[in-house]
PDB file of C-alpha atoms in Angstrom:
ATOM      1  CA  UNK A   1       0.000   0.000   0.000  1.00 91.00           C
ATOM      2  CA  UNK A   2       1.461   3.601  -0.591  1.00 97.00           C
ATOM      3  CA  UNK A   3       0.679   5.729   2.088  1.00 98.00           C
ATOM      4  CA  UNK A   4       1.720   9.528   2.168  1.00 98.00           C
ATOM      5  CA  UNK A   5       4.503   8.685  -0.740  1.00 97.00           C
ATOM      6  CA  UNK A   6       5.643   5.583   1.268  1.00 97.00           C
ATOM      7  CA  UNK A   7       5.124   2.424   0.718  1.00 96.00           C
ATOM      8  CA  UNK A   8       3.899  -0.007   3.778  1.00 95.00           C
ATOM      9  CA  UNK A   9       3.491  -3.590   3.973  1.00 94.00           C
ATOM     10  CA  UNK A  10       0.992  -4.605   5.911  1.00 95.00           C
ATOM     11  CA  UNK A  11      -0.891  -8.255   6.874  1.00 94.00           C
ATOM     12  CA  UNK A  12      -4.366  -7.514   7.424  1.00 96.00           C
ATOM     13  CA  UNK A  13      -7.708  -9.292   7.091  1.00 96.00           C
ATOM     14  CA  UNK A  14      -9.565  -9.023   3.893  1.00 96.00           C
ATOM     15  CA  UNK A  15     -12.238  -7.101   6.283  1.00 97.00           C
ATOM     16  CA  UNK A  16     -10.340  -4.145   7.755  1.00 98.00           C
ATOM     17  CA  UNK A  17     -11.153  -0.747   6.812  1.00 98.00           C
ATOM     18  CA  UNK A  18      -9.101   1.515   4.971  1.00 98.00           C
ATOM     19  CA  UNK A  19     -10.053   3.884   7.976  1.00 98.00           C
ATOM     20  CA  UNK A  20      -8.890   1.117  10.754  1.00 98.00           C
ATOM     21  CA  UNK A  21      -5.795   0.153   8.616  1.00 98.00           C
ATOM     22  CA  UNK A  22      -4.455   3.566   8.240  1.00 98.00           C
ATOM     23  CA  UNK A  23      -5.537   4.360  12.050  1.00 98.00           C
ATOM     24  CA  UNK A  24      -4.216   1.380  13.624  1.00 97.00           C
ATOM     25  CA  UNK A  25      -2.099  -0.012  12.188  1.00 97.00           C
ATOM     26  CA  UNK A  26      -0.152   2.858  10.731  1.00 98.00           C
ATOM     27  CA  UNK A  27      -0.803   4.852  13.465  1.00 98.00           C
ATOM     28  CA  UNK A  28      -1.813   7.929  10.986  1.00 98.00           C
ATOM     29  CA  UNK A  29      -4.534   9.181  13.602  1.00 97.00           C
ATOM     30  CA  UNK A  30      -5.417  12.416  11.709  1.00 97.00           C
ATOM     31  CA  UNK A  31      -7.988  11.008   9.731  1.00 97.00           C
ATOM     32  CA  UNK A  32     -11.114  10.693  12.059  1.00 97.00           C
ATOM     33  CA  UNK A  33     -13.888   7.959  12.992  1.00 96.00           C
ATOM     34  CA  UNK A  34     -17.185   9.572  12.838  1.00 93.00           C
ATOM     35  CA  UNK A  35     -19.825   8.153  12.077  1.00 93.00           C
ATOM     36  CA  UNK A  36     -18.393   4.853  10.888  1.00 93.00           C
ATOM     37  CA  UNK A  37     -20.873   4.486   7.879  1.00 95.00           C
ATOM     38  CA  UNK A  38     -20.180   7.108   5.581  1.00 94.00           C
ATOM     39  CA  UNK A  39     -22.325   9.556   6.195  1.00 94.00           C
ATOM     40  CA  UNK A  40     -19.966  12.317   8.119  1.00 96.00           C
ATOM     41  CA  UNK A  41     -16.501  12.662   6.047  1.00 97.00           C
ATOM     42  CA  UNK A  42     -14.232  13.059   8.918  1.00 97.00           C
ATOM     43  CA  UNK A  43     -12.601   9.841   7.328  1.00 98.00           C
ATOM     44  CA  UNK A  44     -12.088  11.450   4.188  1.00 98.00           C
ATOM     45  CA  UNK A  45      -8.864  11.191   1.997  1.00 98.00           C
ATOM     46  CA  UNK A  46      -7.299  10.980  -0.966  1.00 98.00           C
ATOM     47  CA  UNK A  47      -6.766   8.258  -3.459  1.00 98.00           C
ATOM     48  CA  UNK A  48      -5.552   8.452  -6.874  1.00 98.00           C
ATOM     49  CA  UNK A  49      -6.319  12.525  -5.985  1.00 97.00           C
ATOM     50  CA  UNK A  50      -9.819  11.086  -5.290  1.00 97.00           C
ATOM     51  CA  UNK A  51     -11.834  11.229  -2.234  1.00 97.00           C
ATOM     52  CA  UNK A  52     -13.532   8.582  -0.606  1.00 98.00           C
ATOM     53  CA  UNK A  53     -14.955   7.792   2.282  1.00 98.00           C
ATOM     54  CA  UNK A  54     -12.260   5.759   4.394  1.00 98.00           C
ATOM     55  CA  UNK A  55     -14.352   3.541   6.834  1.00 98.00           C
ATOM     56  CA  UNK A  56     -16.488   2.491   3.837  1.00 98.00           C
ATOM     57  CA  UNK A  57     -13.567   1.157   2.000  1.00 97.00           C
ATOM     58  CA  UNK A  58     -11.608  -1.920   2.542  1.00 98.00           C
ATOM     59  CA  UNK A  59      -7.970  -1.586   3.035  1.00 97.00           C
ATOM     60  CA  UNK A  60      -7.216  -4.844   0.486  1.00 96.00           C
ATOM     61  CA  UNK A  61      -9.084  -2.725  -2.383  1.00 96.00           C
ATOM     62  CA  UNK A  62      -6.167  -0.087  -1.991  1.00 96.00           C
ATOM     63  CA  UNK A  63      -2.898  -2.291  -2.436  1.00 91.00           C
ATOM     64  CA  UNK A  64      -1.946  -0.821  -5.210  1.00 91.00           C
ATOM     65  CA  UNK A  65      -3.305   2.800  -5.163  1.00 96.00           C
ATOM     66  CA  UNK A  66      -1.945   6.034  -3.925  1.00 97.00           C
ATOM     67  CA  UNK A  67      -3.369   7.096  -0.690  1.00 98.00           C
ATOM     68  CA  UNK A  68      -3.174  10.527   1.025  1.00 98.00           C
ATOM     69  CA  UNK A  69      -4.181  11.192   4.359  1.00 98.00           C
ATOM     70  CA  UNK A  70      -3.954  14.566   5.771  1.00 98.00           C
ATOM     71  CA  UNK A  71      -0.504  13.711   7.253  1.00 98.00           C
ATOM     72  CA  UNK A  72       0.430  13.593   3.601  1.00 98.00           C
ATOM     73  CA  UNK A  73      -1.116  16.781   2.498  1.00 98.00           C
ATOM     74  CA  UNK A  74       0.830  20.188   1.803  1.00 96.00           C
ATOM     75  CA  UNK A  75      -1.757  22.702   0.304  1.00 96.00           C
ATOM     76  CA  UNK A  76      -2.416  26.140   0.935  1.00 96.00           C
ATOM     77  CA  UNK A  77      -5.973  25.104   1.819  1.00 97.00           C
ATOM     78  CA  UNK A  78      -4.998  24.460   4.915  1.00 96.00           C
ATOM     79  CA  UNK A  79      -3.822  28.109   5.666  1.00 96.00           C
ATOM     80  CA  UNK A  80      -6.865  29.238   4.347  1.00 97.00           C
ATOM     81  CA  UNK A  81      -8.690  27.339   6.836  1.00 96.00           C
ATOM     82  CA  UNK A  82      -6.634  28.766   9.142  1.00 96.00           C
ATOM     83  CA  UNK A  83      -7.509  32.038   7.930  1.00 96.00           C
ATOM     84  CA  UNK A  84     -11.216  31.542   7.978  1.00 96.00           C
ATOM     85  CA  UNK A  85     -11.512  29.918  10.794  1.00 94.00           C
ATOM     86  CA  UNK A  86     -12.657  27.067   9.341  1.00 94.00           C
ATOM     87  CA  UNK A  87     -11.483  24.104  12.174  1.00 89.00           C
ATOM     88  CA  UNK A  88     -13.419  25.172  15.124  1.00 87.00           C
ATOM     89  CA  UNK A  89     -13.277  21.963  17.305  1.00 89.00           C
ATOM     90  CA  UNK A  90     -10.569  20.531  14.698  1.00 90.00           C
ATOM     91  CA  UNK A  91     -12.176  17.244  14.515  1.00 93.00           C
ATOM     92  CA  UNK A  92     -13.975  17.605  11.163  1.00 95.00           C
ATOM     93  CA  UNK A  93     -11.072  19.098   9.919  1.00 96.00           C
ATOM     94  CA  UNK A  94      -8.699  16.504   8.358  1.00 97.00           C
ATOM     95  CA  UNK A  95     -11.618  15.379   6.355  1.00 97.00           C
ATOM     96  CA  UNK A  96     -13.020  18.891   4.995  1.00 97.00           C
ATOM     97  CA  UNK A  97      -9.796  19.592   4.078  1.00 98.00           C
ATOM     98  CA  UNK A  98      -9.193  16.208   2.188  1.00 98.00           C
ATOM     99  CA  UNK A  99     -12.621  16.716   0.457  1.00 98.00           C
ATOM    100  CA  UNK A 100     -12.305  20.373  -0.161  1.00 98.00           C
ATOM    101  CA  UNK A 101      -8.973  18.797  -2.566  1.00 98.00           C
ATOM    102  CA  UNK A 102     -10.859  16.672  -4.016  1.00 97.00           C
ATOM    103  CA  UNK A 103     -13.503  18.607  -4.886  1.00 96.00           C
ATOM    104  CA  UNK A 104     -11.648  21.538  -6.511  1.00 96.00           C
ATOM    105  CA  UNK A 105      -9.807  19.104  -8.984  1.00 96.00           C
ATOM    106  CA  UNK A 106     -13.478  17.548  -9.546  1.00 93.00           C
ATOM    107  CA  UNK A 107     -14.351  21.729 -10.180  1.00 91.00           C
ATOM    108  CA  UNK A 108     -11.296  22.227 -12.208  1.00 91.00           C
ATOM    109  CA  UNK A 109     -12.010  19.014 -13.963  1.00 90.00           C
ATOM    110  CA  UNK A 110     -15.610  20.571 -15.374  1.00 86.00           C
ATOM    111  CA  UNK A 111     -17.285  18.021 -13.353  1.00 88.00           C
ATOM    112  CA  UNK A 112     -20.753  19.432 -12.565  1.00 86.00           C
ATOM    113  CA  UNK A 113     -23.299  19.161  -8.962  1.00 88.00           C
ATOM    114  CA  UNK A 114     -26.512  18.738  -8.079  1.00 88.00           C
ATOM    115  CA  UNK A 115     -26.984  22.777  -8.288  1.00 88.00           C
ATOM    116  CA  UNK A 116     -24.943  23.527 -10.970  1.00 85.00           C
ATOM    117  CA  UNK A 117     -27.036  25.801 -13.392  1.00 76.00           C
ATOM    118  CA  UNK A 118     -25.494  25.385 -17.266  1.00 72.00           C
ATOM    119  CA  UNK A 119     -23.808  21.340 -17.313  1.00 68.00           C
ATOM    120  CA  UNK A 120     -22.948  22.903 -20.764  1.00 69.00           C
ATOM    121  CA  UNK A 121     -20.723  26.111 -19.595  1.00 66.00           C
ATOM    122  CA  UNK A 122     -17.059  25.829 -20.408  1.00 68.00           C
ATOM    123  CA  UNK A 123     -16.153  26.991 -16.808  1.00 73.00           C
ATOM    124  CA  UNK A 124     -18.889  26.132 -13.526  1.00 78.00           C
ATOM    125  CA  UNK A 125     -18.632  29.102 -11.239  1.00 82.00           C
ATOM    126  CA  UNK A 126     -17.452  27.891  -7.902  1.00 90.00           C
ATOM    127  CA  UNK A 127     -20.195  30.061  -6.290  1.00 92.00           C
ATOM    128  CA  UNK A 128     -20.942  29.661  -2.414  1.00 95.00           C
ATOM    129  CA  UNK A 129     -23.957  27.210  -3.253  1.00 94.00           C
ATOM    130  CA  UNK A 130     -21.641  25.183  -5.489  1.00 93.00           C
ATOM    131  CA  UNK A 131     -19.313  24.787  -2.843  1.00 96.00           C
ATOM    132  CA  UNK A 132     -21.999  24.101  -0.038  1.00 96.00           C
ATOM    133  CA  UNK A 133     -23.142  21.452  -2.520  1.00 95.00           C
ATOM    134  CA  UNK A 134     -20.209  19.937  -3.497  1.00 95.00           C
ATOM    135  CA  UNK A 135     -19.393  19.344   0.263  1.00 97.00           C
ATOM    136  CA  UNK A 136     -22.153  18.158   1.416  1.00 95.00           C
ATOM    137  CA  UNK A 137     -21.092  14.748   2.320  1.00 93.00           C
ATOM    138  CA  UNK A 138     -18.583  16.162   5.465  1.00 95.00           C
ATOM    139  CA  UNK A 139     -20.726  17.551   8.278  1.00 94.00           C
ATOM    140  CA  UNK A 140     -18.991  20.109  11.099  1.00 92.00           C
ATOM    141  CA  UNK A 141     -20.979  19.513  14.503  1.00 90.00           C
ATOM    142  CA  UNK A 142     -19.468  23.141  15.611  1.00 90.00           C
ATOM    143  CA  UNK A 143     -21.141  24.846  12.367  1.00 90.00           C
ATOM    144  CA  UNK A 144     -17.841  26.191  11.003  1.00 93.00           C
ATOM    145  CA  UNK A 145     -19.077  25.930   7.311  1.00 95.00           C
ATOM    146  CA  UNK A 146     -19.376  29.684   6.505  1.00 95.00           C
ATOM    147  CA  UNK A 147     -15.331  29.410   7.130  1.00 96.00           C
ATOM    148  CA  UNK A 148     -14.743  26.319   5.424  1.00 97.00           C
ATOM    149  CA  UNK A 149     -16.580  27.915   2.317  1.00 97.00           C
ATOM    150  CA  UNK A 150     -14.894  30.838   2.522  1.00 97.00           C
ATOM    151  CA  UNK A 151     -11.617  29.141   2.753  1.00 97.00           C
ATOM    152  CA  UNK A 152     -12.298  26.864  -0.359  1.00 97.00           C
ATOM    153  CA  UNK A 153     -13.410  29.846  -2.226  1.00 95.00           C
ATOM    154  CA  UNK A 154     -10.279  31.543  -1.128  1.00 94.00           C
ATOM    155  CA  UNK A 155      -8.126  28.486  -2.724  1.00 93.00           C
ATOM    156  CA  UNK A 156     -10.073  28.271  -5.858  1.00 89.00           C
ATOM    157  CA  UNK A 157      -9.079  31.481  -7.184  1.00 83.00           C
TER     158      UNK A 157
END
């Protein structure tokens, strides 16, 4: 498995989690249990520059891709959430910021949302709404999201 630009060797069962490998058994504790079934994001990162859900994948799926966990990440998102306040409790955190990478390749890309007005526009406006949409799937209990949009909108320029 390549972790963060490393790659690890690890014997697990065919039913551990992505989430529970990287957790425990590679000790990379900055991606979060939430919710446990997908519906929260704190377990979000990176693979192949994609995000997905961590607990809902299984860690044998991912031998051979390239994971990033926020350990691995180096973006100026993160300052922006800084800026923004846009961590509150900090818990949410690892996996807004995972998804909020994800999501503004998926932008850049010319994928569209749910709310997106004109699928046939060369360039989707990364409005406020598109951004609220687009993250939908990681929740904040503190309510932080007016700084977490403001801090992707900050890094999409």
């Amino acid at each position: 498995m390549r972790v963060n630009g490393s790659i690890e060797k690890l014997d697990l069962e065919p039913r551990v989690s992505l989430l529970d490998a990287l957790r425990e058994h590679l000790g990379l504790t900055g991606t979060k249990k939430g919710c446990d079934q997908g519906a929260c994001g704190a377990c979000t990162v990176l693979v192949d520059g994609e995000r997905i859900s961590s607990c809902l994948a299984l860690a044998v799926q991912y031998a051979d891709r390239d994971i990033t966990t926020i350990e691995g990440v180096e973006d100026p998102i993160q300052q922006s959430f800084v800026r923004h306040d846009g961590f509150q409790c900090g818990y949410c955190t690892s996996g807004q910021i995972c998804s909020a990478i994800g999501m503004l390749a998926e932008h850049a890309a010319g994928a569209p949302s749910a709310v997106t007005g004109h699928l046939a526009a060369e360039q989707i406006e990364l409005t406020p709404e598109e951004i609220r949409e687009r993250m939908s799937g990681n929740l904040c209990r503190c309510g932080a999201y007016n700084g977490i949009v403001a801090a992707i909108q900050e890094s999409s320029r």
